[in-house]
Amino acid sequence: SVAFIESAWFARIAEIEGQVQAAEALRQMSEQHKINAQGTLDLLMRAHELLNTSPAGTTTLNVAALADFYQRDAETQADRAHTARREGFSDIGSWFESIGRLRAAHATRLSDLRKTKDQ
């Protein structure tokens, strides 16, 4: 969840700035967002379908679903990088490209894990 990440990051900044109360409040919010995300995922898992419409439940299915998600997301990030660069935002394009490479690496790692399991 983006809110989880933002709250954690903002808590860190508040802590660096010596804003103890703000840091604690933001850390608590971050933890609450994390619990909310986990609860939502738990409900989706009970339905045996994640947001990416791949079946889930067992480790084999979960790994396959994540591999598919990361592969599609890598392609999406590449498209975003191209658009950003075309519109003159080369730094943002580079960021999207970096995220895309990371997602592709995740997809490869998970695909390799599936192949190892199948042998």
mmCIF file of C-alpha atoms in Angstrom:
data_model
loop_
_atom_site.group_PDB
_atom_site.id
_atom_site.type_symbol
_atom_site.label_atom_id
_atom_site.label_comp_id
_atom_site.label_asym_id
_atom_site.label_seq_id
_atom_site.Cartn_x
_atom_site.Cartn_y
_atom_site.Cartn_z
ATOM 1 C CA SER A 1 0.000 0.000 0.000
ATOM 2 C CA VAL A 2 1.315 3.419 -0.920
ATOM 3 C CA ALA A 3 -0.102 4.881 2.299
ATOM 4 C CA PHE A 4 1.960 2.376 4.300
ATOM 5 C CA ILE A 5 5.147 3.430 2.520
ATOM 6 C CA GLU A 6 4.373 7.145 2.710
ATOM 7 C CA SER A 7 3.558 6.997 6.416
ATOM 8 C CA ALA A 8 6.762 5.077 7.160
ATOM 9 C CA TRP A 9 8.850 7.503 5.090
ATOM 10 C CA PHE A 10 7.231 10.565 6.681
ATOM 11 C CA ALA A 11 7.773 9.038 10.136
ATOM 12 C CA ARG A 12 11.460 8.710 9.341
ATOM 13 C CA ILE A 13 11.657 12.355 8.276
ATOM 14 C CA ALA A 14 9.830 13.462 11.424
ATOM 15 C CA GLU A 15 12.227 11.416 13.523
ATOM 16 C CA ILE A 16 15.263 12.995 11.819
ATOM 17 C CA GLU A 17 13.763 16.427 12.452
ATOM 18 C CA GLY A 18 13.255 15.568 16.144
ATOM 19 C CA GLN A 19 9.463 15.625 15.883
ATOM 20 C CA VAL A 20 8.925 12.717 18.269
ATOM 21 C CA GLN A 21 5.116 12.893 18.533
ATOM 22 C CA ALA A 22 4.635 13.223 14.793
ATOM 23 C CA ALA A 23 7.073 10.357 14.160
ATOM 24 C CA GLU A 24 5.214 8.080 16.563
ATOM 25 C CA ALA A 25 1.801 8.974 15.107
ATOM 26 C CA LEU A 26 3.051 8.380 11.565
ATOM 27 C CA ARG A 27 4.654 5.055 12.537
ATOM 28 C CA GLN A 28 1.359 3.942 14.080
ATOM 29 C CA MET A 29 -0.517 4.955 10.931
ATOM 30 C CA SER A 30 2.000 3.063 8.835
ATOM 31 C CA GLU A 31 1.442 -0.072 10.888
ATOM 32 C CA GLN A 32 -2.339 0.346 10.591
ATOM 33 C CA HIS A 33 -2.063 0.650 6.800
ATOM 34 C CA LYS A 34 0.053 -2.494 6.742
ATOM 35 C CA ILE A 35 -2.539 -4.407 8.782
ATOM 36 C CA ASN A 36 -5.308 -3.089 6.504
ATOM 37 C CA ALA A 37 -3.443 -4.258 3.390
ATOM 38 C CA GLN A 38 -2.827 -7.671 4.930
ATOM 39 C CA GLY A 39 -6.486 -7.986 5.890
ATOM 40 C CA THR A 40 -7.601 -7.081 2.390
ATOM 41 C CA LEU A 41 -5.211 -9.626 0.907
ATOM 42 C CA ASP A 42 -6.502 -12.242 3.338
ATOM 43 C CA LEU A 43 -10.070 -11.651 2.121
ATOM 44 C CA LEU A 44 -8.968 -11.891 -1.512
ATOM 45 C CA MET A 45 -7.085 -15.098 -0.756
ATOM 46 C CA ARG A 46 -10.245 -16.589 0.736
ATOM 47 C CA ALA A 47 -11.922 -15.872 -2.581
ATOM 48 C CA HIS A 48 -8.953 -17.631 -4.244
ATOM 49 C CA GLU A 49 -8.395 -14.745 -6.601
ATOM 50 C CA LEU A 50 -6.024 -11.822 -6.334
ATOM 51 C CA LEU A 51 -6.593 -8.422 -7.887
ATOM 52 C CA ASN A 52 -4.658 -9.507 -10.973
ATOM 53 C CA THR A 53 -7.315 -12.238 -11.585
ATOM 54 C CA SER A 54 -4.803 -15.073 -11.206
ATOM 55 C CA PRO A 55 -5.856 -17.913 -8.921
ATOM 56 C CA ALA A 56 -4.161 -17.961 -5.518
ATOM 57 C CA GLY A 57 -4.069 -20.002 -2.361
ATOM 58 C CA THR A 58 -1.244 -22.532 -2.458
ATOM 59 C CA THR A 59 2.397 -21.506 -2.726
ATOM 60 C CA THR A 60 2.541 -22.817 -6.288
ATOM 61 C CA LEU A 61 -0.456 -20.702 -7.311
ATOM 62 C CA ASN A 62 0.786 -17.665 -5.359
ATOM 63 C CA VAL A 63 4.227 -17.791 -6.993
ATOM 64 C CA ALA A 64 2.629 -18.122 -10.441
ATOM 65 C CA ALA A 65 0.270 -15.202 -9.753
ATOM 66 C CA LEU A 66 3.115 -12.970 -8.620
ATOM 67 C CA ALA A 67 5.313 -13.967 -11.559
ATOM 68 C CA ASP A 68 2.499 -13.039 -13.957
ATOM 69 C CA PHE A 69 1.869 -9.753 -12.121
ATOM 70 C CA TYR A 70 5.538 -8.740 -12.156
ATOM 71 C CA GLN A 71 5.905 -9.579 -15.845
ATOM 72 C CA ARG A 72 2.888 -7.489 -16.804
ATOM 73 C CA ASP A 73 4.030 -4.673 -14.528
ATOM 74 C CA ALA A 74 7.522 -4.709 -16.075
ATOM 75 C CA GLU A 75 5.888 -4.116 -19.455
ATOM 76 C CA THR A 76 3.714 -1.343 -18.005
ATOM 77 C CA GLN A 77 6.758 0.373 -16.495
ATOM 78 C CA ALA A 78 8.546 0.226 -19.856
ATOM 79 C CA ASP A 79 5.543 1.908 -21.485
ATOM 80 C CA ARG A 80 5.536 4.573 -18.767
ATOM 81 C CA ALA A 81 9.260 5.177 -19.246
ATOM 82 C CA HIS A 82 8.763 5.635 -22.977
ATOM 83 C CA THR A 83 5.886 8.079 -22.442
ATOM 84 C CA ALA A 84 7.771 10.077 -19.825
ATOM 85 C CA ARG A 85 10.822 10.423 -22.052
ATOM 86 C CA ARG A 86 8.685 11.349 -25.066
ATOM 87 C CA GLU A 87 7.090 14.100 -22.951
ATOM 88 C CA GLY A 88 10.486 15.422 -21.864
ATOM 89 C CA PHE A 89 10.717 13.867 -18.406
ATOM 90 C CA SER A 90 13.907 11.853 -18.771
ATOM 91 C CA ASP A 91 14.501 11.497 -15.006
ATOM 92 C CA ILE A 92 11.019 10.102 -14.484
ATOM 93 C CA GLY A 93 11.502 7.853 -17.510
ATOM 94 C CA SER A 94 14.710 6.520 -15.968
ATOM 95 C CA TRP A 95 12.892 5.850 -12.700
ATOM 96 C CA PHE A 96 10.130 3.898 -14.452
ATOM 97 C CA GLU A 97 12.749 1.985 -16.416
ATOM 98 C CA SER A 98 14.553 1.054 -13.177
ATOM 99 C CA ILE A 99 11.314 -0.144 -11.624
ATOM 100 C CA GLY A 100 10.580 -2.138 -14.773
ATOM 101 C CA ARG A 101 13.956 -3.877 -14.630
ATOM 102 C CA LEU A 102 13.355 -4.733 -10.967
ATOM 103 C CA ARG A 103 9.890 -6.118 -11.766
ATOM 104 C CA ALA A 104 11.301 -8.162 -14.658
ATOM 105 C CA ALA A 105 13.985 -9.559 -12.342
ATOM 106 C CA HIS A 106 11.294 -10.520 -9.832
ATOM 107 C CA ALA A 107 9.292 -12.221 -12.594
ATOM 108 C CA THR A 108 12.355 -14.163 -13.731
ATOM 109 C CA ARG A 109 13.224 -15.216 -10.209
ATOM 110 C CA LEU A 110 9.689 -16.430 -9.543
ATOM 111 C CA SER A 111 9.527 -18.223 -12.903
ATOM 112 C CA ASP A 112 12.820 -19.943 -12.100
ATOM 113 C CA LEU A 113 11.390 -20.936 -8.729
ATOM 114 C CA ARG A 114 8.359 -22.462 -10.467
ATOM 115 C CA LYS A 115 10.596 -24.447 -12.823
ATOM 116 C CA THR A 116 12.676 -25.736 -9.912
ATOM 117 C CA LYS A 117 9.519 -26.816 -8.088
ATOM 118 C CA ASP A 118 8.168 -28.594 -11.192
ATOM 119 C CA GLN A 119 11.317 -30.698 -11.664
#
